[in-house]
Short mmCIF file of C-alpha atoms in Angstrom, two decimals:
data_model
loop_
_atom_site.label_atom_id
_atom_site.label_comp_id
_atom_site.label_asym_id
_atom_site.label_seq_id
_atom_site.Cartn_x
_atom_site.Cartn_y
_atom_site.Cartn_z
CA MET L 1 -317.25 91.46 -33.47
CA ALA L 2 -314.70 93.97 -33.71
CA ARG L 3 -313.31 93.45 -37.13
CA SER L 4 -313.09 95.49 -40.34
CA VAL L 5 -314.95 95.12 -43.80
CA ASP L 6 -312.22 95.36 -46.37
CA TRP L 7 -313.61 96.78 -49.06
CA ASP L 8 -311.51 94.45 -51.22
CA GLY L 9 -312.99 94.02 -54.61
CA THR L 10 -314.90 90.98 -53.28
CA ASN L 11 -317.92 93.16 -51.25
CA THR L 12 -318.38 95.45 -53.96
CA VAL L 13 -319.75 96.56 -57.52
CA THR L 14 -318.32 99.37 -59.87
CA SER L 15 -320.18 100.82 -62.47
CA GLY L 16 -319.61 103.52 -65.31
CA SER L 17 -315.58 104.54 -65.40
CA THR L 18 -314.96 103.29 -62.38
CA THR L 19 -311.96 100.13 -62.33
CA TYR L 20 -310.30 98.52 -59.63
CA ASP L 21 -306.83 97.65 -59.28
CA VAL L 22 -306.10 94.53 -56.81
CA VAL L 23 -302.41 94.98 -56.37
CA SER L 24 -302.66 98.57 -55.25
CA ASP L 25 -306.42 98.50 -53.59
CA VAL L 26 -307.02 101.56 -55.41
CA TYR L 27 -310.75 102.26 -56.87
CA THR L 28 -310.28 104.85 -59.86
CA LEU L 29 -313.48 106.65 -60.33
CA THR L 30 -312.55 108.76 -63.04
CA PRO L 31 -309.73 108.94 -65.27
CA ASP L 32 -308.23 112.29 -66.41
CA THR L 33 -310.68 112.93 -69.11
CA PRO L 34 -313.97 114.98 -69.57
CA PHE L 35 -317.23 114.01 -68.80
CA GLU L 36 -316.31 110.75 -67.19
CA ALA L 37 -318.73 109.23 -63.84
CA GLY L 38 -318.05 106.18 -61.81
CA LEU L 39 -319.47 104.60 -58.69
CA VAL L 40 -318.36 101.62 -56.27
CA THR L 41 -320.89 100.41 -54.14
CA SER L 42 -321.51 97.87 -51.28
CA SER L 43 -322.88 94.58 -52.36
CA THR L 44 -324.88 94.43 -49.06
CA SER L 45 -327.11 96.67 -46.96
CA TYR L 46 -326.43 97.67 -43.29
CA SER L 47 -328.16 98.95 -40.67
CA LEU L 48 -328.00 102.27 -39.13
CA SER L 49 -329.16 100.80 -35.58
CA TYR L 50 -325.62 100.07 -35.19
CA ASP L 51 -322.43 102.16 -34.72
CA PHE L 52 -319.74 101.94 -37.71
CA THR L 53 -316.11 103.77 -38.43
CA PHE L 54 -315.84 104.02 -41.88
CA SER L 55 -312.38 105.04 -43.20
CA PHE L 56 -310.56 105.38 -46.69
CA ASP L 57 -308.02 107.49 -48.30
CA SER L 58 -309.29 109.79 -51.73
CA TYR L 59 -307.21 111.28 -54.25
CA PHE L 60 -308.46 114.35 -56.01
CA GLY L 61 -305.84 114.58 -58.74
CA ASP L 62 -302.86 117.07 -59.33
CA ASP L 63 -304.95 119.92 -61.52
CA ASP L 64 -306.55 122.87 -59.41
CA ALA L 65 -308.23 123.91 -62.31
CA GLY L 66 -309.41 120.42 -63.06
CA ALA L 67 -313.04 118.93 -61.63
CA ASP L 68 -315.25 117.69 -60.20
CA GLY L 69 -314.96 115.96 -57.09
CA ILE L 70 -315.79 112.94 -55.10
CA THR L 71 -319.03 111.77 -53.12
CA TRP L 72 -320.09 109.48 -50.69
CA LEU L 73 -323.57 108.39 -50.22
CA MET L 74 -325.48 106.26 -47.95
CA HIS L 75 -328.50 105.40 -49.36
CA ALA L 76 -331.89 103.15 -49.82
CA ASP L 77 -332.34 103.55 -53.71
CA PRO L 78 -334.68 100.78 -54.60
CA ALA L 79 -331.78 99.59 -57.30
CA GLY L 80 -329.49 98.99 -54.41
CA SER L 81 -325.90 97.93 -55.26
CA ALA L 82 -327.18 98.10 -59.11
CA VAL L 83 -327.21 101.85 -58.96
CA THR L 84 -325.61 103.82 -62.10
CA PRO L 85 -323.69 106.97 -62.17
CA GLY L 86 -325.37 110.34 -64.12
CA PRO L 87 -323.07 112.10 -66.63
CA GLY L 88 -321.60 115.36 -66.04
CA GLY L 89 -319.96 117.25 -63.24
CA GLU L 90 -322.71 118.94 -61.55
CA PHE L 91 -324.04 116.25 -59.12
CA LEU L 92 -320.33 114.30 -58.99
CA GLY L 93 -322.35 111.71 -60.55
CA THR L 94 -325.18 111.07 -58.13
CA GLN L 95 -327.86 112.08 -59.96
CA ASN L 96 -329.33 108.72 -60.92
CA ILE L 97 -329.74 108.25 -57.20
CA GLN L 98 -332.12 108.74 -54.73
CA ASN L 99 -333.31 108.44 -51.10
CA ALA L 100 -329.76 109.30 -50.28
CA TRP L 101 -327.73 111.13 -48.13
CA VAL L 102 -324.53 112.55 -49.92
CA LEU L 103 -321.71 113.86 -48.41
CA GLU L 104 -319.78 115.59 -51.14
CA TYR L 105 -316.24 116.90 -51.79
CA ASP L 106 -316.41 119.41 -54.21
CA THR L 107 -313.05 120.84 -55.83
CA TYR L 108 -314.64 122.71 -58.77
CA GLN L 109 -316.37 126.25 -57.68
CA ASN L 110 -319.18 127.19 -59.95
CA THR L 111 -321.26 130.49 -59.87
CA GLY L 112 -322.49 130.88 -56.12
CA GLU L 113 -320.30 128.47 -54.36
CA VAL L 114 -317.40 129.44 -52.18
CA SER L 115 -314.12 130.05 -53.42
CA TYR L 116 -312.12 126.96 -52.31
CA ASP L 117 -312.43 123.21 -52.21
CA HIS L 118 -315.12 122.21 -49.56
CA ILE L 119 -317.47 119.71 -48.04
CA GLN L 120 -321.22 119.41 -47.50
CA LEU L 121 -323.80 116.87 -46.47
CA ARG L 122 -327.16 117.34 -48.57
CA GLY L 123 -330.21 115.24 -48.60
CA GLN L 124 -331.34 113.41 -52.33
CA SER L 125 -335.02 112.22 -52.07
CA ASP L 126 -335.55 111.85 -55.66
CA ALA L 127 -333.47 110.86 -58.59
CA GLY L 128 -332.50 113.39 -61.31
CA GLY L 129 -330.76 115.46 -58.99
CA SER L 130 -333.74 116.77 -57.08
CA PHE L 131 -333.20 118.31 -53.77
CA ASP L 132 -336.05 118.84 -51.37
CA PRO L 133 -335.32 122.64 -49.93
CA ALA L 134 -336.63 120.97 -46.40
CA TYR L 135 -333.29 118.89 -46.28
CA ARG L 136 -331.03 121.80 -46.60
CA ALA L 137 -327.26 121.10 -47.09
CA THR L 138 -324.78 121.81 -43.94
CA PRO L 139 -322.58 124.80 -44.87
CA GLU L 140 -319.83 124.73 -47.55
CA LEU L 141 -316.91 123.82 -45.10
CA ALA L 142 -313.25 124.09 -45.99
CA LEU L 143 -311.29 121.18 -46.22
CA ASP L 144 -307.98 121.10 -44.04
CA ALA L 145 -306.09 122.79 -47.71
CA ALA L 146 -307.81 125.61 -49.66
CA ASN L 147 -306.94 123.26 -52.60
CA VAL L 148 -307.01 119.41 -52.41
CA GLU L 149 -306.19 118.73 -56.11
CA ASP L 150 -302.58 118.47 -55.04
CA GLY L 151 -301.51 114.97 -56.14
CA LEU L 152 -301.42 113.44 -52.37
CA TRP L 153 -303.86 110.88 -50.75
CA HIS L 154 -306.02 112.60 -48.04
CA THR L 155 -307.03 110.63 -45.18
CA ASN L 156 -310.80 110.32 -44.57
CA THR L 157 -312.96 108.87 -41.20
CA TYR L 158 -316.53 108.99 -40.85
CA THR L 159 -318.07 107.89 -37.52
CA TRP L 160 -321.59 106.84 -36.93
CA THR L 161 -323.13 106.84 -33.47
CA ALA L 162 -326.42 104.87 -33.78
CA ALA L 163 -327.41 105.86 -30.33
CA THR L 164 -327.54 109.61 -30.89
CA GLN L 165 -327.96 109.45 -34.99
CA THR L 166 -324.73 111.55 -35.05
CA LEU L 167 -322.11 111.40 -38.42
CA THR L 168 -318.97 112.95 -37.49
CA VAL L 169 -316.36 113.67 -40.30
CA THR L 170 -312.70 113.97 -40.09
CA PHE L 171 -310.47 114.59 -43.16
CA ASP L 172 -306.28 114.86 -42.60
CA GLY L 173 -306.93 114.22 -38.91
CA VAL L 174 -308.92 117.06 -38.47
CA THR L 175 -312.79 117.05 -37.79
CA LEU L 176 -314.66 119.24 -40.27
CA GLY L 177 -317.95 118.89 -38.10
CA GLN L 178 -321.19 116.66 -37.10
CA VAL L 179 -324.62 116.42 -38.22
CA VAL L 180 -326.98 115.21 -35.26
CA PHE L 181 -330.17 113.78 -36.72
CA ASP L 182 -331.97 114.39 -33.35
CA VAL L 183 -335.67 114.55 -32.65
CA GLY L 184 -337.08 117.90 -33.53
CA ASP L 185 -333.48 119.26 -34.90
CA ALA L 186 -333.14 119.90 -31.15
CA ASN L 187 -329.45 121.44 -31.76
CA GLY L 188 -330.62 123.69 -34.25
CA ASP L 189 -328.23 121.97 -37.12
CA GLY L 190 -330.67 121.84 -39.38
CA PHE L 191 -331.18 117.76 -39.44
CA SER L 192 -333.79 115.86 -37.88
CA ALA L 193 -334.61 112.37 -36.80
CA ASN L 194 -337.43 112.85 -39.37
CA ASP L 195 -335.10 114.14 -42.25
CA LEU L 196 -333.04 111.09 -41.91
CA ASP L 197 -336.20 108.89 -42.06
CA THR L 198 -337.99 110.74 -44.79
CA VAL L 199 -334.98 111.32 -47.19
CA LEU L 200 -334.07 107.61 -46.73
CA GLY L 201 -337.80 106.65 -47.30
CA GLY L 202 -338.47 105.11 -43.95
CA SER L 203 -335.60 102.52 -44.14
CA ASP L 204 -333.78 101.55 -41.48
CA ARG L 205 -330.89 99.83 -44.09
CA VAL L 206 -328.87 101.75 -46.13
CA ILE L 207 -325.88 100.80 -49.19
CA PHE L 208 -322.99 102.76 -49.39
CA THR L 209 -321.73 104.33 -52.37
CA PHE L 210 -318.62 106.39 -53.55
CA GLY L 211 -318.99 108.56 -56.92
CA GLY L 212 -316.71 110.91 -58.99
CA SER L 213 -317.61 112.66 -61.82
CA THR L 214 -315.65 115.03 -64.52
CA GLY L 215 -317.40 117.64 -66.78
CA GLY L 216 -315.23 120.01 -69.31
CA ALA L 217 -312.41 120.09 -66.92
CA SER L 218 -311.29 116.87 -65.44
CA ASN L 219 -308.86 115.03 -62.98
CA GLU L 220 -308.01 111.80 -62.04
CA GLN L 221 -310.03 110.72 -58.95
CA ALA L 222 -309.57 107.70 -56.76
CA VAL L 223 -310.32 106.33 -53.33
CA ARG L 224 -308.56 103.50 -51.82
CA ASP L 225 -307.98 101.27 -48.66
CA ILE L 226 -312.08 101.30 -47.89
CA GLN L 227 -312.66 99.69 -44.27
CA MET L 228 -315.70 99.76 -41.83
CA THR L 229 -315.64 98.73 -38.28
CA GLY L 230 -318.43 97.54 -36.13
CA THR L 231 -318.37 95.33 -32.88
CA ILE L 232 -321.50 93.28 -31.26
CA CYS L 233 -320.25 90.75 -28.45
CA PHE L 234 -319.18 89.89 -25.18
CA VAL L 235 -315.93 90.69 -23.66
CA ARG L 236 -313.39 87.62 -22.59
CA GLY L 237 -314.04 86.52 -19.03
CA THR L 238 -317.68 86.65 -19.30
CA ARG L 239 -319.37 83.83 -17.47
CA ILE L 240 -322.44 82.59 -19.34
CA LEU L 241 -324.89 80.15 -17.83
CA THR L 242 -325.25 76.32 -18.94
CA PRO L 243 -326.73 73.45 -17.13
CA LYS L 244 -323.47 72.91 -15.38
CA GLY L 245 -323.17 76.47 -13.96
CA GLU L 246 -321.77 79.49 -15.28
CA VAL L 247 -318.52 78.71 -17.69
CA PRO L 248 -316.12 81.62 -18.98
CA VAL L 249 -317.13 82.32 -22.56
CA GLN L 250 -313.68 81.77 -23.56
CA ARG L 251 -314.07 78.17 -22.73
CA LEU L 252 -317.05 77.25 -24.62
CA GLU L 253 -317.29 75.32 -27.83
CA VAL L 254 -319.71 74.15 -30.34
CA GLY L 255 -321.58 71.60 -29.03
CA ASP L 256 -322.27 72.78 -25.50
CA LEU L 257 -325.49 73.47 -23.94
CA VAL L 258 -326.02 77.14 -23.03
CA GLU L 259 -329.08 78.17 -20.73
CA THR L 260 -331.28 80.31 -22.35
CA ARG L 261 -334.38 82.55 -21.05
CA ASP L 262 -337.09 81.19 -23.51
CA HIS L 263 -336.29 77.69 -24.82
CA GLY L 264 -334.18 75.77 -21.86
CA PRO L 265 -330.57 74.63 -22.75
CA GLN L 266 -329.73 75.23 -26.64
CA VAL L 267 -326.95 74.09 -28.35
CA ILE L 268 -323.95 76.61 -29.74
CA ARG L 269 -323.66 76.06 -33.50
CA TRP L 270 -320.97 78.25 -33.75
CA ILE L 271 -318.49 80.60 -31.23
CA GLY L 272 -315.55 82.89 -32.36
CA ALA L 273 -313.80 85.77 -30.82
CA THR L 274 -311.47 88.76 -32.22
CA ARG L 275 -309.45 91.47 -30.77
CA ALA L 276 -309.69 95.17 -30.67
CA LEU L 277 -308.62 98.14 -28.81
CA ALA L 278 -310.55 99.56 -26.34
CA LYS L 279 -311.26 103.10 -27.32
CA GLY L 280 -313.57 104.94 -29.75
CA THR L 281 -316.95 102.92 -30.87
CA LEU L 282 -314.84 99.78 -29.91
CA ALA L 283 -314.67 100.89 -26.31
CA PRO L 284 -316.80 97.89 -24.06
CA ILE L 285 -319.77 99.31 -22.03
CA ARG L 286 -319.43 98.34 -18.15
CA PHE L 287 -322.01 97.65 -15.90
CA ALA L 288 -321.42 97.93 -12.38
CA PRO L 289 -322.83 94.77 -10.36
CA GLY L 290 -326.75 94.97 -9.70
CA THR L 291 -327.14 97.20 -12.36
CA ILE L 292 -329.20 95.28 -14.89
CA GLY L 293 -329.53 91.85 -13.09
CA ASN L 294 -325.64 91.29 -13.30
CA HIS L 295 -324.16 89.92 -10.17
CA ALA L 296 -320.47 91.30 -10.89
CA PRO L 297 -319.22 93.71 -13.27
CA LEU L 298 -320.10 92.99 -16.66
CA LEU L 299 -318.54 94.23 -20.26
CA VAL L 300 -319.92 94.18 -23.45
CA SER L 301 -319.33 95.96 -26.54
CA PRO L 302 -321.56 99.15 -27.38
CA GLN L 303 -324.23 97.37 -29.32
CA HIS L 304 -324.49 94.43 -27.69
CA ARG L 305 -328.43 94.62 -26.69
CA MET L 306 -329.41 93.88 -23.21
CA LEU L 307 -332.92 92.73 -22.05
CA VAL L 308 -335.08 95.38 -20.46
CA THR L 309 -338.73 94.86 -18.73
CA GLY L 310 -341.10 96.83 -17.14
CA TRP L 311 -342.69 100.33 -17.57
CA GLN L 312 -340.03 101.57 -20.01
CA ALA L 313 -340.91 99.16 -22.29
CA GLU L 314 -344.26 99.11 -21.98
CA LEU L 315 -344.22 103.30 -22.39
CA LEU L 316 -341.78 103.39 -25.31
CA MET L 317 -342.17 100.33 -27.18
CA GLY L 318 -345.57 99.23 -26.02
CA GLU L 319 -343.86 95.60 -25.42
CA PRO L 320 -343.61 93.92 -21.89
CA GLU L 321 -339.98 93.23 -22.85
CA CYS L 322 -337.37 94.67 -25.11
CA LEU L 323 -333.51 94.49 -26.51
CA VAL L 324 -331.76 97.91 -25.62
CA PRO L 325 -328.37 98.17 -27.20
CA ALA L 326 -325.61 98.81 -24.25
CA LEU L 327 -324.65 102.18 -25.58
CA GLY L 328 -328.36 103.19 -24.94
CA LEU L 329 -328.04 102.38 -21.39
CA VAL L 330 -325.05 104.69 -20.40
CA ASN L 331 -325.52 106.94 -17.88
CA ASP L 332 -322.05 107.40 -16.98
CA ARG L 333 -322.22 106.36 -13.39
CA SER L 334 -323.32 102.86 -13.15
CA VAL L 335 -323.03 102.13 -16.83
CA ARG L 336 -320.15 104.08 -18.66
CA PRO L 337 -317.59 103.32 -21.49
CA VAL L 338 -314.35 101.90 -20.89
CA ALA L 339 -312.08 103.50 -23.29
CA ASP L 340 -308.85 102.66 -21.73
CA GLY L 341 -307.11 101.84 -24.94
CA ARG L 342 -306.24 98.29 -23.73
CA ALA L 343 -306.73 95.45 -26.01
CA VAL L 344 -310.01 93.40 -25.43
CA GLU L 345 -311.24 90.05 -26.64
CA TYR L 346 -315.04 90.12 -27.89
CA TRP L 347 -316.71 87.03 -28.31
CA HIS L 348 -319.90 85.85 -30.16
CA ILE L 349 -322.07 82.77 -29.55
CA LEU L 350 -324.50 81.55 -32.36
CA PHE L 351 -327.34 79.30 -31.46
CA ASP L 352 -329.91 77.81 -34.11
CA ALA L 353 -332.32 81.07 -33.31
CA HIS L 354 -331.60 84.39 -31.48
CA GLU L 355 -331.73 83.92 -27.95
CA VAL L 356 -331.50 85.58 -24.78
CA ILE L 357 -328.92 83.72 -22.21
CA PHE L 358 -327.36 85.28 -18.98
CA ALA L 359 -324.19 86.67 -19.06
CA ASN L 360 -322.66 87.31 -15.20
CA GLY L 361 -326.47 86.93 -14.27
CA ALA L 362 -327.78 89.49 -16.74
CA PRO L 363 -329.97 88.39 -19.58
CA ALA L 364 -328.23 89.36 -22.82
CA GLU L 365 -328.82 88.72 -26.54
CA SER L 366 -327.19 86.13 -28.51
CA LEU L 367 -325.58 86.56 -32.33
CA LEU L 368 -328.50 87.97 -34.23
CA LEU L 369 -327.07 87.51 -37.85
CA GLY L 370 -328.01 90.52 -40.46
CA ASP L 371 -325.68 91.93 -42.84
CA ILE L 372 -324.19 94.17 -40.67
CA ALA L 373 -322.91 90.89 -38.32
CA LEU L 374 -321.72 89.00 -41.58
CA ALA L 375 -319.98 91.72 -43.09
CA THR L 376 -317.58 92.62 -40.18
CA LEU L 377 -316.47 89.31 -39.65
CA SER L 378 -313.47 87.46 -41.46
CA GLN L 379 -314.06 85.77 -44.67
CA ALA L 380 -313.49 82.36 -43.11
CA TYR L 381 -315.91 82.90 -40.40
CA ARG L 382 -318.40 84.27 -42.96
CA ASP L 383 -317.83 81.31 -45.40
CA GLU L 384 -318.12 78.75 -42.23
CA ILE L 385 -321.41 80.36 -40.89
CA THR L 386 -322.90 80.29 -44.38
CA ARG L 387 -321.93 76.46 -44.73
CA LEU L 388 -323.92 76.07 -41.15
CA PHE L 389 -326.78 78.48 -41.99
CA PRO L 390 -327.16 78.13 -45.94
CA ARG L 391 -330.87 79.71 -46.03
CA LEU L 392 -330.01 82.86 -43.75
CA ALA L 393 -329.48 84.96 -46.74
CA GLN L 394 -333.00 84.03 -48.18
CA GLN L 395 -334.74 84.24 -44.84
CA GLY L 396 -333.04 86.91 -42.96
CA PRO L 397 -332.41 87.74 -39.28
CA HIS L 398 -335.64 87.18 -37.06
CA SER L 399 -334.92 89.11 -33.33
CA VAL L 400 -336.51 87.13 -30.36
CA ARG L 401 -337.41 90.38 -29.21
CA PRO L 402 -338.59 93.92 -30.25
CA LEU L 403 -335.42 95.64 -31.04
CA VAL L 404 -335.14 99.43 -29.57
CA PRO L 405 -334.52 101.85 -32.73
CA GLN L 406 -331.68 103.77 -31.94
CA ALA L 407 -333.30 106.64 -31.77
CA LEU L 408 -335.09 105.86 -28.37
CA ALA L 409 -332.35 103.86 -27.09
CA ARG L 410 -330.91 106.97 -24.93
CA ALA L 411 -334.22 107.16 -23.49
CA PHE L 412 -334.08 103.78 -21.24
CA ALA L 413 -330.85 104.88 -19.62
CA LEU L 414 -331.23 105.65 -15.83
CA PRO L 415 -329.10 107.73 -12.95
CA HIS L 416 -330.17 104.76 -10.83
CA PRO L 417 -329.59 101.03 -11.13
CA ARG L 418 -332.64 98.93 -12.89
CA ARG L 419 -334.20 95.97 -11.79
CA LEU L 420 -334.10 93.49 -14.31
CA PRO L 421 -334.74 89.53 -14.12
CA ARG L 422 -331.57 87.31 -13.35
CA ALA L 423 -331.04 83.85 -13.89
CA GLY L 424 -332.66 81.59 -11.85
#
C-alpha cells in the first residue's frame, strides 16, 4: 500500500497547549509565551516490523534567545494516545512519557551543552524524565544552521528500515546521521537491538508523538504537513493462481476465487491498488526466476512476506514454515531492489482470513490487516474495509504463519536461489 498517512486532524490526539488549524494544516505546539507544553499524538499504534518514511516541516520561532525546542517520539507508553505533556522546558514536554525513544531538537543551550541548536536521540525508559544511562544519547549533532529559530519552516525526513532496524534522520535535505539498533551494537554507535526492545518494554508496536515546551524563555513552535508512508503489496502484472489458471492481479475482482495453500479456493473480499515511484523504501524487490519457487520474474513491495520452509525456518524460528519480508531476502544477485524511479502500481488482495497464495508460482501472503496496513490506505479504502470487517478493530490481525521479526529477516538472505514450494 504505497500511500501516505496524512495527520490532518482525523488521525491524531492533541493535549496541553497544542492547537490545530485545519486550513493551514499546522499543529502549534506552543504559543510564544513562557511555561507552555503541548503534544500531538497518533491515534493508533504502528509496527516496527514495517519500513516507513516520516516527513514533516518544523517551525522553531524567530527569537534566537527563545526556547526550548521540539521532540519526536516513538513510544509504547501504557497510556497510548492519551499521553500528556510535562511542564517546564528541560525535557521539551516529554517527561510524563515512558518507554520512549525521543529525538529532540534542542534550541536552548543549558550549562554543559554545546553552544548551538542541536539534535539528539535518547532512550527514556521511565516517566518523570528518568533516563537509564545504558541508553546513552547520540552526540549533540549540529543542525544544518547554527540557529534554527529563524522564522522559517524546516523540512525533516525520518526513514525506518525495519530489516536492519535503522533510523535515518534528514534535516533540510542534509542527512544528519543514522542509528542502527543492531545485535550486540556491532557497529559501535552505542545502540543495540536489546536497547530498542528494552526501552520500548518489549513492544514491537509504537505510538508517534510530537512535543514542544517553553520555560522562562519562549518561542512559537509548530509542525505541519506530517505524513507517513509505507507499502505492502504485489506489483501490477503479477499472475495470481486461480481455479481457472493464472490471472494478472489487475484483472481480479471482488467475488473471484483464488487458490490458497491451506484452504483451497477462497473468495476475494476486497482488492485495491495505489501508485508510487520505485525509489527509496517504495522500490519493489525483484526475484529472479526460480529464486523462490517463481517461474517468472516476481516483483513485490519490500515488506511483502514470502513463505520460507526448511532448515532456516526450523533453525531461526523453530517452525517448519514462516513468512519473511521480501527485503530480508535481498542478496543483490537473484533478489534485489529495483530503484529506477519509474511509476509502479501496487495491488493488495484481502480475503476473510490471512492466506498464502501463489504469485508467479511463488507462495506469498495476502493482505494482513493491521494498524499500519489500514493507516496507509486512503480514507475511502479504510471506510470500505471497516464496513466489510466491522470487528477487525476489536479482534486484531491473525497471521497464517509465524512472522519473522525484522531483526532476523536478513539471516534468511542467501547468495543462491532457494528451493521453495510451488503451486501444483
